[in-house]
XYZ file of C-alpha atoms in Angstrom:
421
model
C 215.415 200.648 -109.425
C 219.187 201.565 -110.115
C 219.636 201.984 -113.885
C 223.315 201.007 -113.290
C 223.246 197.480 -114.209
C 226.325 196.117 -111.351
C 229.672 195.007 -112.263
C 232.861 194.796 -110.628
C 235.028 196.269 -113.368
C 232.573 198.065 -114.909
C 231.044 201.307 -113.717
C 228.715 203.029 -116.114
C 226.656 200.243 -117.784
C 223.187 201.020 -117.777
C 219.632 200.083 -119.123
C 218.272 202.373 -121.835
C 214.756 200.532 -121.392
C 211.933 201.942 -118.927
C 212.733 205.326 -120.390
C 208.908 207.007 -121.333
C 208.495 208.869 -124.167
C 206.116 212.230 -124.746
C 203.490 210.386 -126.529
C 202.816 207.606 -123.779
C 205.180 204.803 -124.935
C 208.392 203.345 -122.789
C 211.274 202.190 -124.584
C 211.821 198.367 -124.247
C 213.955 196.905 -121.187
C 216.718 194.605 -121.797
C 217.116 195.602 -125.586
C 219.518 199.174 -125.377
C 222.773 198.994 -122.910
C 224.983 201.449 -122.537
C 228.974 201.574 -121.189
C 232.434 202.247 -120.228
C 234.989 200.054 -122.130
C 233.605 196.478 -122.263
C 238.020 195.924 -122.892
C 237.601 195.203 -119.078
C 235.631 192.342 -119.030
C 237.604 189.528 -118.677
C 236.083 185.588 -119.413
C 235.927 183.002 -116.733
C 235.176 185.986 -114.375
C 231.327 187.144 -112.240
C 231.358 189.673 -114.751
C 231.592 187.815 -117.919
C 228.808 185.171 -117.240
C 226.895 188.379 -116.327
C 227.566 190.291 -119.508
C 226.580 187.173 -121.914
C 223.423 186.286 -119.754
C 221.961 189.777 -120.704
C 221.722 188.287 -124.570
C 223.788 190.763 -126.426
C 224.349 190.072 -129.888
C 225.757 193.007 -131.333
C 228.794 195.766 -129.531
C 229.701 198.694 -130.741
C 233.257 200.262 -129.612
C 233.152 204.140 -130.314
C 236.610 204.433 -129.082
C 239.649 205.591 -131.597
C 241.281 202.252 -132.580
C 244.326 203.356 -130.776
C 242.798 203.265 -127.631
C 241.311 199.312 -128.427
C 244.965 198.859 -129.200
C 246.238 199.947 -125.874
C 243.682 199.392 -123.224
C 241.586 196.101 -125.112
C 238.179 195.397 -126.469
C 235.454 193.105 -125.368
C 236.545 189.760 -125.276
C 235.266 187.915 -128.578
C 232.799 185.424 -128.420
C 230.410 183.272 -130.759
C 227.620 185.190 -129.095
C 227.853 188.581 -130.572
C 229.511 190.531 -133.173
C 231.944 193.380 -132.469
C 232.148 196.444 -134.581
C 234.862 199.461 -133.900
C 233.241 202.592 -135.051
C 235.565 205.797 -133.842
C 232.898 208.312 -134.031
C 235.817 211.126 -133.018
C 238.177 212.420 -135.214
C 239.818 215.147 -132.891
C 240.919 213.500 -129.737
C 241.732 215.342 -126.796
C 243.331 214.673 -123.564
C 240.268 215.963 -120.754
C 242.206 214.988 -118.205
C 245.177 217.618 -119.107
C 242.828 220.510 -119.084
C 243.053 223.576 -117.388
C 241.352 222.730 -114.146
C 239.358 225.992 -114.621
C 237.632 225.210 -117.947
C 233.954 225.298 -117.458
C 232.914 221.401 -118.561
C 229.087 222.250 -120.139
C 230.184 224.643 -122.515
C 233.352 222.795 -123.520
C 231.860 219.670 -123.613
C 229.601 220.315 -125.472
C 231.456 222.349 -128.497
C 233.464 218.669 -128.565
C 230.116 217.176 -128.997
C 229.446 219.560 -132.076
C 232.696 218.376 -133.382
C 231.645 214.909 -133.299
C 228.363 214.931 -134.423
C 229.881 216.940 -137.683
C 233.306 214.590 -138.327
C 232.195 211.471 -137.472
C 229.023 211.261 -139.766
C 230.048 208.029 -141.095
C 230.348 206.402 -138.752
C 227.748 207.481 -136.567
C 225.205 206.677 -139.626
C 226.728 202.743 -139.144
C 226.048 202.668 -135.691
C 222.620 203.795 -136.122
C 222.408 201.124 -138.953
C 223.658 198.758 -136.774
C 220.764 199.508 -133.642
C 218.199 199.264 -136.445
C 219.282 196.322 -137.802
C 219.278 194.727 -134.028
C 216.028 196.409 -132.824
C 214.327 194.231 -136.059
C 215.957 191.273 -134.994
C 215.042 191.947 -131.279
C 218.452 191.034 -130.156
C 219.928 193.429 -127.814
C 222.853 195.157 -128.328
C 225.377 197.613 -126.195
C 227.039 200.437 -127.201
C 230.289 202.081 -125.531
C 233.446 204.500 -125.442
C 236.056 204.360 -122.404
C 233.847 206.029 -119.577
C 230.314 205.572 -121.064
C 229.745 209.076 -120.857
C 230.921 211.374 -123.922
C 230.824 209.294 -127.165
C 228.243 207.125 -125.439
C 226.299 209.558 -124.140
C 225.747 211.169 -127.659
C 224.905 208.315 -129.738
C 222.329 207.291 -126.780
C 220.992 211.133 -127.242
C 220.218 210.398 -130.850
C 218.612 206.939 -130.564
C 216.791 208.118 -127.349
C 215.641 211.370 -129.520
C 214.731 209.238 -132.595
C 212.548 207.021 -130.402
C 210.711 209.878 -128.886
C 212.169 210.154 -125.776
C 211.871 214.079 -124.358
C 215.075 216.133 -124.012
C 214.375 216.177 -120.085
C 214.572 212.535 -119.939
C 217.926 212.435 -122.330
C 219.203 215.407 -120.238
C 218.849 213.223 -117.662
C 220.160 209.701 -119.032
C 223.293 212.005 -120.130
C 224.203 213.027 -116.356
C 223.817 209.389 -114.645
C 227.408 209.289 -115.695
C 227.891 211.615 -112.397
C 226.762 208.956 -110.121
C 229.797 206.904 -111.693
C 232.114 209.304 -111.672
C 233.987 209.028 -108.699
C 234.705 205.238 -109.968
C 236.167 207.128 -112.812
C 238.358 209.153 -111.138
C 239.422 206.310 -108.932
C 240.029 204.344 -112.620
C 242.095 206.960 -113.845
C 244.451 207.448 -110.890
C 244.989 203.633 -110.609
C 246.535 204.438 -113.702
C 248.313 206.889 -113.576
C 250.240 206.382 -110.188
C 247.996 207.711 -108.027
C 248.064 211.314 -109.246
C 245.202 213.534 -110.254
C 244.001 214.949 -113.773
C 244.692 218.198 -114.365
C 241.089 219.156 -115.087
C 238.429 219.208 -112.234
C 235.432 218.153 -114.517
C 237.552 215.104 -115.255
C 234.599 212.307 -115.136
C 231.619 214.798 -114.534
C 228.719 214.854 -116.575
C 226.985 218.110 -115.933
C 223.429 218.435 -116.984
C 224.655 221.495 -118.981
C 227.200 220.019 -121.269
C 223.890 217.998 -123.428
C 221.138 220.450 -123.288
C 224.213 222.447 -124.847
C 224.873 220.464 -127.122
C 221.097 219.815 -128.329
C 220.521 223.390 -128.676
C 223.679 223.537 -130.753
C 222.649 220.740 -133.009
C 218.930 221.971 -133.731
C 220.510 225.495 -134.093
C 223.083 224.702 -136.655
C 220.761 222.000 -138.470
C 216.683 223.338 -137.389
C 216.154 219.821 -135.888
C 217.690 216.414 -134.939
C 215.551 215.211 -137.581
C 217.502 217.730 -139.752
C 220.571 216.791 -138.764
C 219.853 212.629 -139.259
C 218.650 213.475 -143.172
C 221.444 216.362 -143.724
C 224.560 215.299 -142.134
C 223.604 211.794 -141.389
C 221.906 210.925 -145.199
C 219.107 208.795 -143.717
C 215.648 209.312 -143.750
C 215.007 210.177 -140.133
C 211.034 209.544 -140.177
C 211.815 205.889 -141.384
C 214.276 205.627 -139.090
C 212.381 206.465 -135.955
C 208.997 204.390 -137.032
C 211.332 201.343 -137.277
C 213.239 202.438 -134.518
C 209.490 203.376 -131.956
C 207.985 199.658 -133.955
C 210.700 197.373 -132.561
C 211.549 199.166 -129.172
C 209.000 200.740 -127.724
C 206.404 198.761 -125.811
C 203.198 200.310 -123.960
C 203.260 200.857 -120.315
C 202.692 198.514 -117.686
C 198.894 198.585 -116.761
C 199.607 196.566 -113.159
C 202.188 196.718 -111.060
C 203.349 194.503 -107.541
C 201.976 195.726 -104.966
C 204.067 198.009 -102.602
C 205.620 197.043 -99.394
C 207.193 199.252 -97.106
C 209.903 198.268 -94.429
C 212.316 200.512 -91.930
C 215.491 201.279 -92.796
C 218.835 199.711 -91.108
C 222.610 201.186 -91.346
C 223.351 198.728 -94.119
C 220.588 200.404 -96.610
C 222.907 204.392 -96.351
C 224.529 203.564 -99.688
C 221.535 202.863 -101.709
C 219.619 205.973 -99.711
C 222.292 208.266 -101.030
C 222.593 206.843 -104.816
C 218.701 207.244 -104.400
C 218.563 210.568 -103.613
C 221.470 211.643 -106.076
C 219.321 210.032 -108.757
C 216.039 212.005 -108.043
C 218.580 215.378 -107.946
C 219.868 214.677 -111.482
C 216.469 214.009 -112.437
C 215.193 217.956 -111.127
C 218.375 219.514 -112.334
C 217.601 218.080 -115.660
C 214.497 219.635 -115.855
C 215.189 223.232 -114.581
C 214.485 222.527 -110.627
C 217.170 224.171 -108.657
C 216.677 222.132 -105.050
C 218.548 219.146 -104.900
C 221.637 218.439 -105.895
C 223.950 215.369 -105.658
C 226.454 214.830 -103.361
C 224.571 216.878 -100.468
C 223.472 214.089 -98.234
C 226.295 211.426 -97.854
C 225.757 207.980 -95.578
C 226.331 209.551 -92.528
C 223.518 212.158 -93.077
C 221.071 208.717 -93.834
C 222.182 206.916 -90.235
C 221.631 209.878 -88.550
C 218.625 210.624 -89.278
C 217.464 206.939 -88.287
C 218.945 207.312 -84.910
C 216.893 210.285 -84.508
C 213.708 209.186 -86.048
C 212.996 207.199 -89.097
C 213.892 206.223 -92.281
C 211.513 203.804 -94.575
C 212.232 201.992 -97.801
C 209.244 201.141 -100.581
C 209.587 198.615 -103.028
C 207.395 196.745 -106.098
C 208.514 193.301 -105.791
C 212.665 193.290 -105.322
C 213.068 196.817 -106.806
C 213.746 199.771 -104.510
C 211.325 202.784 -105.500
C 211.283 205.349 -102.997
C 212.034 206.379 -99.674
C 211.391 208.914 -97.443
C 212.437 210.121 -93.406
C 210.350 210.919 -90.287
C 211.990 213.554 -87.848
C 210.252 214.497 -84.545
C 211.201 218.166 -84.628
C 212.152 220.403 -86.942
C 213.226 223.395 -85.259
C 214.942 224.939 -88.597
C 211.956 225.142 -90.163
C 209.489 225.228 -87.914
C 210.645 226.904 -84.477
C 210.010 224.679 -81.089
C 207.014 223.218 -81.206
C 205.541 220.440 -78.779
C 205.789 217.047 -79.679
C 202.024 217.108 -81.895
C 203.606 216.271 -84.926
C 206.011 214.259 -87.792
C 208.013 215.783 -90.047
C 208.106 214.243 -93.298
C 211.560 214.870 -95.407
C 212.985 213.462 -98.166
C 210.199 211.630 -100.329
C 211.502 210.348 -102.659
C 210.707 207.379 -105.502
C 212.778 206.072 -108.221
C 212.594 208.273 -111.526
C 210.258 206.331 -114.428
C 210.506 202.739 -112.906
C 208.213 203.243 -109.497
C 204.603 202.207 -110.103
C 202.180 205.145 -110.581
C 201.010 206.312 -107.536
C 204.271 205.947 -105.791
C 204.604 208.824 -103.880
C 201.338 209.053 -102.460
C 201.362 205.699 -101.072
C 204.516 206.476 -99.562
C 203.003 209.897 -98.113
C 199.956 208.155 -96.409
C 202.006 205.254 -95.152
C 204.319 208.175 -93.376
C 201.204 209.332 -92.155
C 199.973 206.234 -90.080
C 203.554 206.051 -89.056
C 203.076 209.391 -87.166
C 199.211 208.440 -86.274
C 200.448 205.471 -84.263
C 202.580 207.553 -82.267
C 199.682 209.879 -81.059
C 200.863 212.714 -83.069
C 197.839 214.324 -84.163
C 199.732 216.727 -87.433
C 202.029 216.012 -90.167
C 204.015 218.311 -91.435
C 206.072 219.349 -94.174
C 207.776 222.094 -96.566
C 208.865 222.468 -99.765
C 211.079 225.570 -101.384
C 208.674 228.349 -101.805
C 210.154 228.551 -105.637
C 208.572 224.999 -105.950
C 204.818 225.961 -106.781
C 204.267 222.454 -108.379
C 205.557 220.619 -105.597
C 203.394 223.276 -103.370
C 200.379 221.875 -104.662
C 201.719 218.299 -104.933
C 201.160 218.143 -101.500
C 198.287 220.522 -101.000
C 196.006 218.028 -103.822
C 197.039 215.211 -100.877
C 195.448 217.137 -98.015
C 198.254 219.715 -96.807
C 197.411 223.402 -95.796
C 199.611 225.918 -96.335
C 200.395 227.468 -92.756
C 203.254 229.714 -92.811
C 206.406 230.327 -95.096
C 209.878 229.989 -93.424
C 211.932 232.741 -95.509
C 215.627 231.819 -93.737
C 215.585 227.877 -93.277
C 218.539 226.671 -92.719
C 218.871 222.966 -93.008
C 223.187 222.530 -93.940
C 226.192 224.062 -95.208
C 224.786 226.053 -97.824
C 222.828 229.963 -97.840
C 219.574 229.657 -95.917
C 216.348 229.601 -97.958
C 212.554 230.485 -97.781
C 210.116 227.453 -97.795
C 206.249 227.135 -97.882
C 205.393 225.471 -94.839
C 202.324 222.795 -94.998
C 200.366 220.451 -92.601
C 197.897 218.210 -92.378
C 195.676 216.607 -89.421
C 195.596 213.371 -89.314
C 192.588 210.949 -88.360
C-alpha cells in the first residue's frame, strides 16, 4: 500500500495510521494526515471532494504567515477549522544554498532551531492533535513541501505515541519519493530555472536521526524536551495521545492473490522498491537505495523472465522477479534453475507472512517449468537476511565476492539454493 494518499496538486500527503509501535500497537488509519501546502487545493475540483471525504475537522498551517499571504491556505469550509501556527522563527531560503552544503547535518541544526524558537507554538499544535484524537475527528497537519516543519511535528506525535525512531526515520524520508514533484513545483515557479542547492526537496534519512540525537542530547529525552521546553506533561500527553490513536493489530487479513506483471504496473514496481530502500536505509542497511532501478529496469526484466505482483484485497504488498540465468552471480549454469530477485512487500501494511508466501509462490513458478533449484543471494554483510532465507529452506552454496549486477563497485554476496519438490 502507497502511504501517499493521490492528488493532482498535491504531492506529499500521506497517512500517519498503520505505523506499529515497539510495544505491539499500530497507530490508527484515517485519523493523522500529513502535507505540502493544502493553499493548493482548489473547491469544485477531484481534489477537493477528495480532501473533505477523508473527514478532516481540524488543519494546521505551520507555514510563516507570509508565505499563507503569498502562495494561499486551504480553502475554508464549514467542515473544519483552520489554525496558522508558524512553528519557525528563522526562515531561510534552501533553495539559495550553496549546492555543496551537506543536507543531514544542515537540516537538521534548522530543526534544533525550531524545536527551541517555536515552543509556543508547537505546544498548540500538539494541543490541538490531542484535542482531535479525543474527539476522534481526524485532522492534517502541513508546511509548503510536507517535509521540514511537517516532518518534525509528525516526529514528535509519532515519538509520543510510541512509534520507534526507525519507523519515524523512515516516515521522515518518504518525502524523497515526492521530491522530484517538488523540484518540478519549484521550477514551474520560478521560470524554469534550478535552485541553487542540490538537496533542494531531499529528505535524507540523516537529516532526522540528526536531529533526534540532537534533541535527546541537549534535553536527555523527547520526553524531556515536551515537559522542559514544551511545559506539558509528556506522560499525560502520550497516554491520551496511545488511548485515542492507537488500535491493536489486525488478527486476519484477505487472503493473498498473486498475478504477473504487465508494462503498465513499472511505475508502481519502482515507487515499490524505493519504498522498501528508505525503509533499510532507515534502519542502518546499506543495500538498496532509491532511484537504482527506474521503469525500464522493471520491463526488462519481464521480457526476459518474470515479474509478479501480491496483493490483500486492492492493496499492492509485494513483488518480486524470476530471471532464468544469472551469470553475474552465479557463472553459466544450465538451465536447472530460477533466480529469485527483488522480493519485496510493502513496509508495515502487508499481512504477516508476506514474504514467505511470495517466496513459495516463486517457487511453484519455477517447479512448473521443470527447473528442479531455486536460487538466490543476498549481500554477504546481510547476516539477517542470510538466514531469512536459510529458516525457508535455502543452503548456503558458495559466496560471490565481485558480483556485479549495475553501475555501481561490484560486491560479495552469499549465494543460496534450494531444491524444489
Amino acid at each position: 500500500m502507497d502511504r501517499h494518499i493521490a492528488f493532482d496538486k498535491l504531492c506529499n500527503f500521506r497517512d500517519l495510521g498503520g505505523y506499529r509501535t515497539a510495544d505491539g500497537w499500530r497507530v490508527r488509519p484515517g485519523r493523522l494526515y500529513r502535507a505540502d501546502s493544502l493553499g493548493k487545493l482548489r473547491p469544485g475540483t477531484a481534489d477537493w471532494s477528495h480532501f473533505l471525504s477523508l473527514g478532516i475537522r481540524t488543519v494546521i498551517d505551520l507555514r510563516h504567515p507570509w508565505e499563507v499571504e503569498a502562495r494561499g491556505r486551504v480553502p475554508s469550509d464549514p467542515s473544519f477549522t483552520y489554525h496558522n501556527l508558524s512553528i519557525e522563527h528563522r526562515p531561510y531560503n534552501q533553495a539559495a544554498l550553496a549546492p555543496d552544503i551537506d543536507p543531514g547535518p544542515y537540516l537538521a541544526e534548522r530543526y534544533m532551531e525550531v524545536a527551541e524558537d517555536g515552543t509556543e507554538e508547537i505546544r498548540e499544535a500538539l494541543q490541538l492533535i490531542l484535542k482531535s484524537a479525543e474527539s476522534a475527528s481526524p485532522l492534517a497537519f502541513h508546511c509548503a513541501s510536507g517535509k521540514d516543519r511537517t516532518g518534525q511535528l509528525a516526529a514528535l506525535v509519532l515519538h509520543l505515541l510510541g512509534v520507534p525512531a526507525s519507523t519515524i526515520t523512515e516516515d521522515y524520508s518518504l518525502t524523497e519519493l515526492a521530491a522530484p514533484a517538488l523540484l518540478a513545483g519549484w521550477r514551474s515557479r520560478n521560470n524554469g530555472s534550478l535552485p541553487t542547492w542540490l538537496g533542494f526537496g531531499r529528505a535524507p534519512e540523516s537529516a532526522m536521526r540528526l536531529f533526534l540525537t540532537a534533541l535527546e542530547s541537549r534535553y536527555g529525552s523527547t520526553e524531556q524536551y515536551v515537559s522542559d521546553a514544551l511545559g506539558l506533561d509528556p506522560a499525560r500527553l502520550s497516554t491520551t495521545l496511545r488511548t485515542h490513536l492507537l488500535e491493536p493489530v489486525p488478527t486476519t487479513w484477505p487472503p493473498l492473490t498473486f498475478r504477473r506483471a504487465t508494462a503498465t504496473d513499472a511505475p508502481s514496481l519502482v515507487r515499490l522498491r524505493d519504498t522498501a530502500a528508505l525503509w533499510q536505509l532507515a534502519r542502518g542497511i546499506d543495500q538498496w537505495k532509491p532511484g537504482e532501478k527506474d521503469e525500464t529496469h522493471f520491463r526488462t526484466r519481464m521480457e526476459r523472465g518474470e515479474v509478479w505482483l501480491t496483493h490483500a484485497g486492492p492493496h499492492l504488498t509485494g513483488a518480486w522477479e524470476i530471471w532464468w540465468e544469472d551469470p553475474a552471480a552465479w557463472g553459466p549454469r544450465p538451465a536447472d534453475a530460477g533466480y529469485i530477485h527483488r522480493l519485496m512487500t510493502t513496509p508495515h501494511t502487508s499481512p504477516p507472512g508476506t514474504g514467505r508466501e511470495m517466496l513459495a509462490e516463486a517457487e511453484s513458478r519455477i517447479s512448473a517449468t521443470g527447473r528442479p533449484y531455486a536460487r538466490l543471494d543476498c549481500l554477504a554483510s546481510n547476516p539477517r537476511l542470510r538466514a531469512y532465507y536459510e529458516s525457508a529452506g535455502y543452503k548456503v552454496v558458495g559466496e560471490q565476492r565481485a558480483k556485479n549486477g549495475g553501475p555501481g563497485s561490484p560486491y560479495a554476496v552469499t549465494l543460496l539454493e534450494k531444491r524444489l519438490g
